[in-house]
Short mmCIF file of N, CA, C and O in Angstrom, two decimals:
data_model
loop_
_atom_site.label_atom_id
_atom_site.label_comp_id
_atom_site.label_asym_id
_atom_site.label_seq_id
_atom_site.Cartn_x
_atom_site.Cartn_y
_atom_site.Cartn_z
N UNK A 1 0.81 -1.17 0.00
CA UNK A 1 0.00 0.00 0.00
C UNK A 1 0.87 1.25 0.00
O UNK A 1 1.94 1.24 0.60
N UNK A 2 0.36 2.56 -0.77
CA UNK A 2 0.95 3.69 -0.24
C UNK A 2 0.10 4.55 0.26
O UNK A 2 -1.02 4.23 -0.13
N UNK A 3 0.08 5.35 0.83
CA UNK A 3 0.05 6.40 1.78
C UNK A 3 0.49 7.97 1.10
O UNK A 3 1.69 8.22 0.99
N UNK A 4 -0.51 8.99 0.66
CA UNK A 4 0.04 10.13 0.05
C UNK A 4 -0.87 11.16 0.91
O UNK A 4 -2.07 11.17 1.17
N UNK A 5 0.04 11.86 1.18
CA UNK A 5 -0.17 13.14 1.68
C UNK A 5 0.30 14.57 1.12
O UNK A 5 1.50 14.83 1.06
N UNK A 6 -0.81 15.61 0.65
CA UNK A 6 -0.73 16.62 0.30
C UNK A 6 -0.57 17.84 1.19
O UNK A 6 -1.22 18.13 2.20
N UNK A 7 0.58 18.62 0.52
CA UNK A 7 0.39 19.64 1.33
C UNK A 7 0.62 21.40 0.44
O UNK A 7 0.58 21.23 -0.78
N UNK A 8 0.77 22.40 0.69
CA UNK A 8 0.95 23.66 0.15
C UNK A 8 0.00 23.82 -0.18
O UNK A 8 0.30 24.20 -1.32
N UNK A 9 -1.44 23.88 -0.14
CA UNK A 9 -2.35 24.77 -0.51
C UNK A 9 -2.84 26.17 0.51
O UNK A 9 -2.24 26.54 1.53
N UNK A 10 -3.88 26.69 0.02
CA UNK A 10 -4.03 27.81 0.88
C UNK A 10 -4.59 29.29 0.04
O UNK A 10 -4.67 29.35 -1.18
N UNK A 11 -4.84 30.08 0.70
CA UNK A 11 -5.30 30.79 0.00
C UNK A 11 -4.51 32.54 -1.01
O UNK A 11 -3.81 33.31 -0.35
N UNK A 12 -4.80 32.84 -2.46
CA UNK A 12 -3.97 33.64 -2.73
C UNK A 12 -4.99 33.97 -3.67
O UNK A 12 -6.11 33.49 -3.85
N UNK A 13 -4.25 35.04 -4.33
CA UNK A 13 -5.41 35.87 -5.07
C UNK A 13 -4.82 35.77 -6.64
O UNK A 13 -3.69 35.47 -7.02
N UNK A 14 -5.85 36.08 -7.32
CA UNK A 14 -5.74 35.68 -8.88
C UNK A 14 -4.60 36.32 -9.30
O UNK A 14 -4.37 37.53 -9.22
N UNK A 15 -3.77 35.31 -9.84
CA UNK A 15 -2.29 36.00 -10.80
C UNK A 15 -0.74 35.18 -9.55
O UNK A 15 0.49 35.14 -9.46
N UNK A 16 -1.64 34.82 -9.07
CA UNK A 16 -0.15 34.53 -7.97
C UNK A 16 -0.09 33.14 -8.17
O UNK A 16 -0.83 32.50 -8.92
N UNK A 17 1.06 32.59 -7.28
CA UNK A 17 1.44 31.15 -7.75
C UNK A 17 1.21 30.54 -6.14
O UNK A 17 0.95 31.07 -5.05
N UNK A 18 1.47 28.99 -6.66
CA UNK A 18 1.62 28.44 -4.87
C UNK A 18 2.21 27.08 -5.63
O UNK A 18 2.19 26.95 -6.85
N UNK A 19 2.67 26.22 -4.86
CA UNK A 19 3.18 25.08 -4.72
C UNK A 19 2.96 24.00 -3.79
O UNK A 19 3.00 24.15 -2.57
N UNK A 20 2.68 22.76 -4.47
CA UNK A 20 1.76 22.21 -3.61
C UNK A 20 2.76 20.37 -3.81
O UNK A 20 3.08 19.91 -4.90
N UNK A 21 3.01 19.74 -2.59
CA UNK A 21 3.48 19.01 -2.54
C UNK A 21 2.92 17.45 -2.55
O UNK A 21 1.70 17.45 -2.68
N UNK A 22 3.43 16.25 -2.47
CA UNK A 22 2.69 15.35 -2.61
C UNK A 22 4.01 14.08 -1.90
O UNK A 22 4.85 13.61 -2.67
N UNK A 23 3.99 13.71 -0.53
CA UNK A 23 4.64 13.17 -0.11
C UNK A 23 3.99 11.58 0.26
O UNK A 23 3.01 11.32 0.95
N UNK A 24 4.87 10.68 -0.42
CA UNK A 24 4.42 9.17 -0.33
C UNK A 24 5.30 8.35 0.53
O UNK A 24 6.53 8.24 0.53
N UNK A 25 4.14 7.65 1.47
CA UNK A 25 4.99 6.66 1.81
C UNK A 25 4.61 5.33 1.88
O UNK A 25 3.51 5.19 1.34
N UNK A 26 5.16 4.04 2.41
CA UNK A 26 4.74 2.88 2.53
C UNK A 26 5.67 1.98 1.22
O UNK A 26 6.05 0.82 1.43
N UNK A 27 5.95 2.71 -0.15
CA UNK A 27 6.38 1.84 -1.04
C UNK A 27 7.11 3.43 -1.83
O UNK A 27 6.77 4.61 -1.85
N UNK A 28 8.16 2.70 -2.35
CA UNK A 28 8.52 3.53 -3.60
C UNK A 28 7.85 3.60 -4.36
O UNK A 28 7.24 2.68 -4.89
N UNK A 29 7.77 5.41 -4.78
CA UNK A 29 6.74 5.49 -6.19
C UNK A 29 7.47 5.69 -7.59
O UNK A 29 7.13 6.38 -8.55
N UNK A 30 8.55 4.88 -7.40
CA UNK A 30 9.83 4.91 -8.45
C UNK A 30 8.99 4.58 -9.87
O UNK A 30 9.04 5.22 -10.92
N UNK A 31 8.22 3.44 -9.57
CA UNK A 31 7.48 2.76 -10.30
C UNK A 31 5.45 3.44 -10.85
O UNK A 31 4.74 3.09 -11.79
N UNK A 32 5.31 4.08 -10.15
CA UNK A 32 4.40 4.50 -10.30
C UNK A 32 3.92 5.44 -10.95
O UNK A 32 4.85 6.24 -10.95
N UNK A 33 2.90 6.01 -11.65
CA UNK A 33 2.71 7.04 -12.84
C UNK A 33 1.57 7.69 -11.45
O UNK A 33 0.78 7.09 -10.73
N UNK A 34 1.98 9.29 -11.52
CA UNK A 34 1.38 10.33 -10.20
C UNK A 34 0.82 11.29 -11.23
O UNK A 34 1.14 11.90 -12.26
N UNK A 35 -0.17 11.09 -10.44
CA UNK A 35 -1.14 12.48 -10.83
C UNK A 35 -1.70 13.80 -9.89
O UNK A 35 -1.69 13.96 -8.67
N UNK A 36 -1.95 14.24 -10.45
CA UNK A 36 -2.80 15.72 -9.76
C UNK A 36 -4.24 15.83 -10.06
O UNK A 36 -4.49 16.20 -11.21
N UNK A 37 -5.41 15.54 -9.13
CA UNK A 37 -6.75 15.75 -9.97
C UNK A 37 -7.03 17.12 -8.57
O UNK A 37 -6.42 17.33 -7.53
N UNK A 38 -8.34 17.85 -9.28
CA UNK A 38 -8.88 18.55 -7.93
C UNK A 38 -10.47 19.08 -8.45
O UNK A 38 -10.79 19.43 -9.59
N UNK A 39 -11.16 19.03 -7.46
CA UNK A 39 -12.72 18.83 -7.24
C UNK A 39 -13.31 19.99 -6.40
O UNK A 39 -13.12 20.18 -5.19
N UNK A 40 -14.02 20.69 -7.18
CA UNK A 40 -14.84 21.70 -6.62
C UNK A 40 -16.19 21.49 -5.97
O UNK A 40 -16.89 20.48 -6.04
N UNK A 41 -16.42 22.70 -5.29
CA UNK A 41 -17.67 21.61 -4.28
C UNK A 41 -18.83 21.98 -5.48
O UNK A 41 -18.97 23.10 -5.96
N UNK A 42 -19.71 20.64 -5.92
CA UNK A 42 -20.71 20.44 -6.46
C UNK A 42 -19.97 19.88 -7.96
O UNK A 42 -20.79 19.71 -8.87
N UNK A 43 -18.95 19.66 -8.19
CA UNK A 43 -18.25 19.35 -9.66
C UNK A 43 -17.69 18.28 -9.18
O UNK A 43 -17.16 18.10 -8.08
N UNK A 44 -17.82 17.67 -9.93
CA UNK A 44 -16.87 16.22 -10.21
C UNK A 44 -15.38 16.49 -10.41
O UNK A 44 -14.85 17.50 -10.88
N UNK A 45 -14.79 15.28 -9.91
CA UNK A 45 -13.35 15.35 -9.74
C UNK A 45 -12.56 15.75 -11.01
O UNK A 45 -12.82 14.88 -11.85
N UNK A 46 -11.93 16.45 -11.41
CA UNK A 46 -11.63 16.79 -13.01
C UNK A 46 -9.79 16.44 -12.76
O UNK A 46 -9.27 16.65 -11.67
N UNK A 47 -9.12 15.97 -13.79
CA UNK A 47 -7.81 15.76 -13.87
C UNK A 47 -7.02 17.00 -14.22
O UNK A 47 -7.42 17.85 -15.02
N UNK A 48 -5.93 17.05 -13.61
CA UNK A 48 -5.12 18.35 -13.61
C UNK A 48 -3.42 17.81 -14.56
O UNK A 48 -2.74 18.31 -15.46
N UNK A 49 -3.36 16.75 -13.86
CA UNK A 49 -1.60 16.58 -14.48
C UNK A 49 -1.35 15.39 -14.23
O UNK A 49 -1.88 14.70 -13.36
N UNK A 50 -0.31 15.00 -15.17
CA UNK A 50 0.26 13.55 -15.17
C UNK A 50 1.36 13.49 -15.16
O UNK A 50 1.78 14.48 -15.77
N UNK A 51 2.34 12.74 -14.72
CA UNK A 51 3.40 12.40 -14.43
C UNK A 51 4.28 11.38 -14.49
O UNK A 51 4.99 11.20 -13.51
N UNK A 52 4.43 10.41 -15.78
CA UNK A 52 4.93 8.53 -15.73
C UNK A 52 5.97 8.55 -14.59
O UNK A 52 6.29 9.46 -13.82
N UNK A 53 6.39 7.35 -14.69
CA UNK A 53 7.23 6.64 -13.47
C UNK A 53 8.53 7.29 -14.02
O UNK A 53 9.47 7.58 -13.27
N UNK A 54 8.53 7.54 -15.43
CA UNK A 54 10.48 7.52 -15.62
C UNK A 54 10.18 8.93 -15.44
O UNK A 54 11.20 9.23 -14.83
N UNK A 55 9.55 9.97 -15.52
CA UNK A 55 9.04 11.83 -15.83
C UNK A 55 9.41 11.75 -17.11
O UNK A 55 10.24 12.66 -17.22
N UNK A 56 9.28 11.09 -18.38
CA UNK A 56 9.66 11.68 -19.31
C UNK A 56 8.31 11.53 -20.06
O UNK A 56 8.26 11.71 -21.27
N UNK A 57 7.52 11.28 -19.52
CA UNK A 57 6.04 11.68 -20.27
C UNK A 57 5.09 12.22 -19.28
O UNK A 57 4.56 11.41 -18.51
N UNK A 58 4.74 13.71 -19.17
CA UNK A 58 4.13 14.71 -18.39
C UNK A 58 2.67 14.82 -19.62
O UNK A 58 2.60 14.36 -20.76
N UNK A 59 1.74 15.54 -18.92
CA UNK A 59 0.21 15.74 -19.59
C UNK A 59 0.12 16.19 -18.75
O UNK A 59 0.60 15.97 -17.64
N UNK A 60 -1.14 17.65 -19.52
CA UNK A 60 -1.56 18.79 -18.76
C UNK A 60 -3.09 18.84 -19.19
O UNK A 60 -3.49 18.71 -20.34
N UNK A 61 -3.89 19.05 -18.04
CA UNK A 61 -5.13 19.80 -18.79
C UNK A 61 -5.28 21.23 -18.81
O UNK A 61 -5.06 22.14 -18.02
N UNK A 62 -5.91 21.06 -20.44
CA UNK A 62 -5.83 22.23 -21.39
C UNK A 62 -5.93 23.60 -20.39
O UNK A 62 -5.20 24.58 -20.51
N UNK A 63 -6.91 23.44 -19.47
CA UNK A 63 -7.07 24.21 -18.40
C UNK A 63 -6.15 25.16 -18.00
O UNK A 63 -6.21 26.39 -18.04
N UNK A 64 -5.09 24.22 -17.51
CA UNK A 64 -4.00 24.59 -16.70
C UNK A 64 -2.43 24.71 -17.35
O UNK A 64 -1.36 24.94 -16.78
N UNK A 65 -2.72 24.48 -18.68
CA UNK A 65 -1.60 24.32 -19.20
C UNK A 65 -1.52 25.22 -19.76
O UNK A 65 -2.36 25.74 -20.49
N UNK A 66 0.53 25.88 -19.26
CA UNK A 66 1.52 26.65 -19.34
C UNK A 66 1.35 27.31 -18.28
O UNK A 66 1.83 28.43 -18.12
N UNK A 67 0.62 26.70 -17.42
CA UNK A 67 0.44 27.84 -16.30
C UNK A 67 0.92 26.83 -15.03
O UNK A 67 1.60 27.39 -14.17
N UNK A 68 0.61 25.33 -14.81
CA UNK A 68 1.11 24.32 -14.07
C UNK A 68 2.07 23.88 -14.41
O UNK A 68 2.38 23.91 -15.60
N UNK A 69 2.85 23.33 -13.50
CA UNK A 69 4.22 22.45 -13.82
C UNK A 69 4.77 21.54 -13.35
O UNK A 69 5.90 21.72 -12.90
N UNK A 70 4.03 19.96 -13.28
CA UNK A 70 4.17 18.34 -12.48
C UNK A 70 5.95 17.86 -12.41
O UNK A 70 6.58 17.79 -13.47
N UNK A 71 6.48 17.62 -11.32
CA UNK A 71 7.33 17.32 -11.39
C UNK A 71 7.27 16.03 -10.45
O UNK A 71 6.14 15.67 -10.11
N UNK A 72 8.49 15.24 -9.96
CA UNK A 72 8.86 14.39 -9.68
C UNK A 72 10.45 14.00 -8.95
O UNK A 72 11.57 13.86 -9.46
N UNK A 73 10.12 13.93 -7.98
CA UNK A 73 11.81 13.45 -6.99
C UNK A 73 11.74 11.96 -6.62
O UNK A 73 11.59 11.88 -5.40
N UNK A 74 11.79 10.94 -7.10
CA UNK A 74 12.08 9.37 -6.82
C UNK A 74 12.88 9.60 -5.28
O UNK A 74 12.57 9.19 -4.16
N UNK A 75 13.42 9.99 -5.50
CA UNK A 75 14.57 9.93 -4.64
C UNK A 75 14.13 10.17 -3.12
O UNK A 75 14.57 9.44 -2.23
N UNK A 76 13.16 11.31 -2.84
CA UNK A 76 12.47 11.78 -1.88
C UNK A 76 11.10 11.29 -2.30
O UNK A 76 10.27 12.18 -2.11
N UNK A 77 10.77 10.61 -2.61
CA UNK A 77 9.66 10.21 -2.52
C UNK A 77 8.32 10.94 -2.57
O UNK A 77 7.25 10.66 -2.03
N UNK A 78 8.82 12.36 -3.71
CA UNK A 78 7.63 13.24 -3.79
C UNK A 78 7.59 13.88 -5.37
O UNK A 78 8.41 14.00 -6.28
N UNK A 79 5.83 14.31 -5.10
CA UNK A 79 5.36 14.90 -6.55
C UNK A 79 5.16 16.36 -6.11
O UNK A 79 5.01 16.56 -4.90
N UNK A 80 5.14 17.43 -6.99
CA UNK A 80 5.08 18.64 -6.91
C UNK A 80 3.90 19.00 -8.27
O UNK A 80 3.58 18.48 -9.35
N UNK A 81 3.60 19.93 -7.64
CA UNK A 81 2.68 21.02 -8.56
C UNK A 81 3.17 21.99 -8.07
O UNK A 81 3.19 22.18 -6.86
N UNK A 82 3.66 22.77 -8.93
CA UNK A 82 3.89 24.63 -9.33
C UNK A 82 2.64 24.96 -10.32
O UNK A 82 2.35 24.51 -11.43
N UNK A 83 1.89 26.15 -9.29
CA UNK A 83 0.98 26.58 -10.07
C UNK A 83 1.29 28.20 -9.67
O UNK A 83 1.46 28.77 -8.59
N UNK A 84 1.30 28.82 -11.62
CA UNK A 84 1.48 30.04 -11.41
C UNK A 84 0.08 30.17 -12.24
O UNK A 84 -0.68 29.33 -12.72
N UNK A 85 0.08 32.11 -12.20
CA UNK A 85 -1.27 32.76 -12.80
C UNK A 85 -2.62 32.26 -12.35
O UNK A 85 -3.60 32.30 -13.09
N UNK A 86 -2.63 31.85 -11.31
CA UNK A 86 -3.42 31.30 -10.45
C UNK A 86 -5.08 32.19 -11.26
O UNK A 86 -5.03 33.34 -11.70
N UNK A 87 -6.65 31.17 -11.29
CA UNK A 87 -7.09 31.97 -11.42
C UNK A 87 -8.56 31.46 -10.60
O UNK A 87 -8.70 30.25 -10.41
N UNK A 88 -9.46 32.26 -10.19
CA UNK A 88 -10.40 32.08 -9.58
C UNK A 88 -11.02 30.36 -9.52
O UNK A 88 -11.29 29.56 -8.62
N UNK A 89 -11.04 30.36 -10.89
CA UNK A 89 -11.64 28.86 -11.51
C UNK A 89 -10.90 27.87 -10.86
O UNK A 89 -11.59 26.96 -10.39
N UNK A 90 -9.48 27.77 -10.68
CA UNK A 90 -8.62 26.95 -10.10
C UNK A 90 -9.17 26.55 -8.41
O UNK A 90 -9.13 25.42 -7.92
N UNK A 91 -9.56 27.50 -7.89
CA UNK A 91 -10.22 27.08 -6.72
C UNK A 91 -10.55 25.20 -6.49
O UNK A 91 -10.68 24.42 -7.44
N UNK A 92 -10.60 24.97 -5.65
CA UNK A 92 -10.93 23.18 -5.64
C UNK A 92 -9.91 22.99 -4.39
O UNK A 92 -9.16 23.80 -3.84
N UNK A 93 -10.18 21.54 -4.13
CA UNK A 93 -9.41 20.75 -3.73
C UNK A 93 -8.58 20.08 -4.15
O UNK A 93 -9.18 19.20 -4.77
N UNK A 94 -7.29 19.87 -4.24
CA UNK A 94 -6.21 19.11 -5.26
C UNK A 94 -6.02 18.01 -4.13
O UNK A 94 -5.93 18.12 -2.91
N UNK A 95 -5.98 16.44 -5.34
CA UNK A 95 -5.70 15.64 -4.71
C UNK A 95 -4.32 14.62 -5.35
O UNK A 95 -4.38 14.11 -6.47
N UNK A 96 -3.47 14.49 -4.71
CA UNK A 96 -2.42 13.53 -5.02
C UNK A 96 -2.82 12.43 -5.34
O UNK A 96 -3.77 12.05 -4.65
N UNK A 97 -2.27 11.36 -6.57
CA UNK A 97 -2.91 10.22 -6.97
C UNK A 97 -1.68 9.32 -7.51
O UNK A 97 -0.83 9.78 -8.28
N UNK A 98 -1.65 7.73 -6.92
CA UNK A 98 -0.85 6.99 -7.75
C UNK A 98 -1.21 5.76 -8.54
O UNK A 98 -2.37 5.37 -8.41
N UNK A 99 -0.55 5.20 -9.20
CA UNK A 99 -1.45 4.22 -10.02
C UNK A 99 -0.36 3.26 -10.74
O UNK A 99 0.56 3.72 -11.41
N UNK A 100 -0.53 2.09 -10.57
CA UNK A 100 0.54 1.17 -11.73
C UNK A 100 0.00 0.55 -12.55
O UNK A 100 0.65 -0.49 -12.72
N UNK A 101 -1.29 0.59 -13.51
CA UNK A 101 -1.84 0.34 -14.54
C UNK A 101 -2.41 1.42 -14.78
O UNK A 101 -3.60 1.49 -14.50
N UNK A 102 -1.90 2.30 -15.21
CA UNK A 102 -2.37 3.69 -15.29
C UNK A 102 -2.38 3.59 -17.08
O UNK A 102 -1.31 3.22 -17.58
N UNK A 103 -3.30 3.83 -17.83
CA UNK A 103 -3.40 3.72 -19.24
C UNK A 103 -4.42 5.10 -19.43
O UNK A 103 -3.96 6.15 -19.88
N UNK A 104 -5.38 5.02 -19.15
CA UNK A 104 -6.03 6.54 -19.42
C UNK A 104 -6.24 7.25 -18.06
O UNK A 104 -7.00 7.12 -17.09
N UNK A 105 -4.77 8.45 -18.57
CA UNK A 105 -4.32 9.09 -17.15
C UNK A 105 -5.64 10.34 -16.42
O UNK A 105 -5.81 10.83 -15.30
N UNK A 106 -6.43 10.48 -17.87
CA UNK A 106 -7.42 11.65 -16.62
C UNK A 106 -8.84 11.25 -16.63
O UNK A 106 -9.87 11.90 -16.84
N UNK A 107 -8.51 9.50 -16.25
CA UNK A 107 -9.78 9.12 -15.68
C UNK A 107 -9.23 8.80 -14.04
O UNK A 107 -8.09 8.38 -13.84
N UNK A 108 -9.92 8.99 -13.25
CA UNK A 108 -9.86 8.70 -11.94
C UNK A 108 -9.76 7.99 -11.27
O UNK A 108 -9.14 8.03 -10.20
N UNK A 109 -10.82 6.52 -12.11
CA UNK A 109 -10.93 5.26 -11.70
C UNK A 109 -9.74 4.61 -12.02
O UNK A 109 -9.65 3.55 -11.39
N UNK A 110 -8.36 4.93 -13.09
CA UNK A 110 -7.37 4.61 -13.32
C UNK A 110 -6.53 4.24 -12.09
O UNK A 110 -5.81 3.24 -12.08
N UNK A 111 -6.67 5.13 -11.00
CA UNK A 111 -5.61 4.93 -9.88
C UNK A 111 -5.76 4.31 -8.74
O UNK A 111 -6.95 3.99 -8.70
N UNK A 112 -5.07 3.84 -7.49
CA UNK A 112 -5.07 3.47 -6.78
C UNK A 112 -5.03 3.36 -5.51
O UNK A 112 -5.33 2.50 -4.69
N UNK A 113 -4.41 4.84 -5.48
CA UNK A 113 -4.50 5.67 -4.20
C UNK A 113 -4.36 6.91 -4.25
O UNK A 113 -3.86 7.65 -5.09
N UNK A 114 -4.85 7.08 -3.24
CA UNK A 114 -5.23 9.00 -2.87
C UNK A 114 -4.76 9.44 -1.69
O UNK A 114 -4.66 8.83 -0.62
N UNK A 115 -4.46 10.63 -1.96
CA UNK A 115 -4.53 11.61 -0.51
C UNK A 115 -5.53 12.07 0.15
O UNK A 115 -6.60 11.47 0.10
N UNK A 116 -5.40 13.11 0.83
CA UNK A 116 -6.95 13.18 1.34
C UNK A 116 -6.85 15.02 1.32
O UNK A 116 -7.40 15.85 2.05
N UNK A 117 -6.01 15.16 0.30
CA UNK A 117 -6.58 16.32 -0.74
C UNK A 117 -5.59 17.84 0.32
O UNK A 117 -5.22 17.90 1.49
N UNK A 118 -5.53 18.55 -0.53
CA UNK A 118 -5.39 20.18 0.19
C UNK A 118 -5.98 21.32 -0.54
O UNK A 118 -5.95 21.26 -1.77
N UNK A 119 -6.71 22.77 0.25
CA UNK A 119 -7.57 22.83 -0.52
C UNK A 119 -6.60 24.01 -1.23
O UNK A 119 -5.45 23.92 -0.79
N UNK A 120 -6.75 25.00 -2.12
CA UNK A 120 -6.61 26.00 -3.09
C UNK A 120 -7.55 26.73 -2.97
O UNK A 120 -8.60 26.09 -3.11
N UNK A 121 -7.75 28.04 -2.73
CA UNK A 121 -8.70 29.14 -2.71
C UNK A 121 -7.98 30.34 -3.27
O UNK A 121 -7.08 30.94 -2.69
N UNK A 122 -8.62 30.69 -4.75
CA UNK A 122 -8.04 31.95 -5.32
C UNK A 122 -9.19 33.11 -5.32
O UNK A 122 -10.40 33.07 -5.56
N UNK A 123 -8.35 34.09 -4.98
CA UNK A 123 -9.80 35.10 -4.49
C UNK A 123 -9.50 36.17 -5.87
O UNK A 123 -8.35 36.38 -6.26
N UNK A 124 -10.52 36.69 -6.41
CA UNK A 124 -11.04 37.73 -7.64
C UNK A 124 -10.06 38.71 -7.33
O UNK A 124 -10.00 39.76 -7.99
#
């Protein structure tokens, strides 16, 4: 089993950035393809970013892309989101996600474990 815990969210106002962490434990996620999804209250969980096991295949939704930036430390055992130009819409809960049959990365049911989310609040 792993164990993911999110952290860096919080609140900032439209145009600013934040960084938001994703620390695993229980197993190496050397092997594992990590994602970013986040869920607004009354919206369904929507996919944010992808990440394979080696990082050399990243995916963005259209959303968020050039404005997010998924990274990956094997080594420390963590995923990152850099989110700049932050904008109202981004608001949600972001949740850390891992998965080892991960084939269609921004379906949800793809993965296997979760965090238990941190929230993002961008104010107008």
């Amino acid at each position: 089993q792993v164990q993911l815990v999110e952290s860096g969210g919080g609140l900032v106002q439209a145009g600013g950035s934040l960084s938001l962490s994703c620390a695993a434990s229980g197993r190496r996620i050397s092997s594992y393809t990590m994602s970013w999804f986040r869920q607004a209250p009354g919206k369904e969980r929507e996919f944010v970013a992808t990440i394979t096991w080696s990082g050399s295949d990243i995916y963005y939704a259209d959303s968020v892309k050039g404005r997010f930036t998924i990274s990956r430390d094997n080594a420390k055992n963590t995923v990152y989101l850099q989110m700049n130009s932050l904008k109202p819409d981004d608001t949600a809960v972001y949740y850390c996600t891992a998965g080892q049959r991960v084939r269609l990365h921004i379906r949800a049911e793809q993965y296997d474990y979760w965090g238990q989310g941190t929230q993002v609040t961008v104010s107008s």
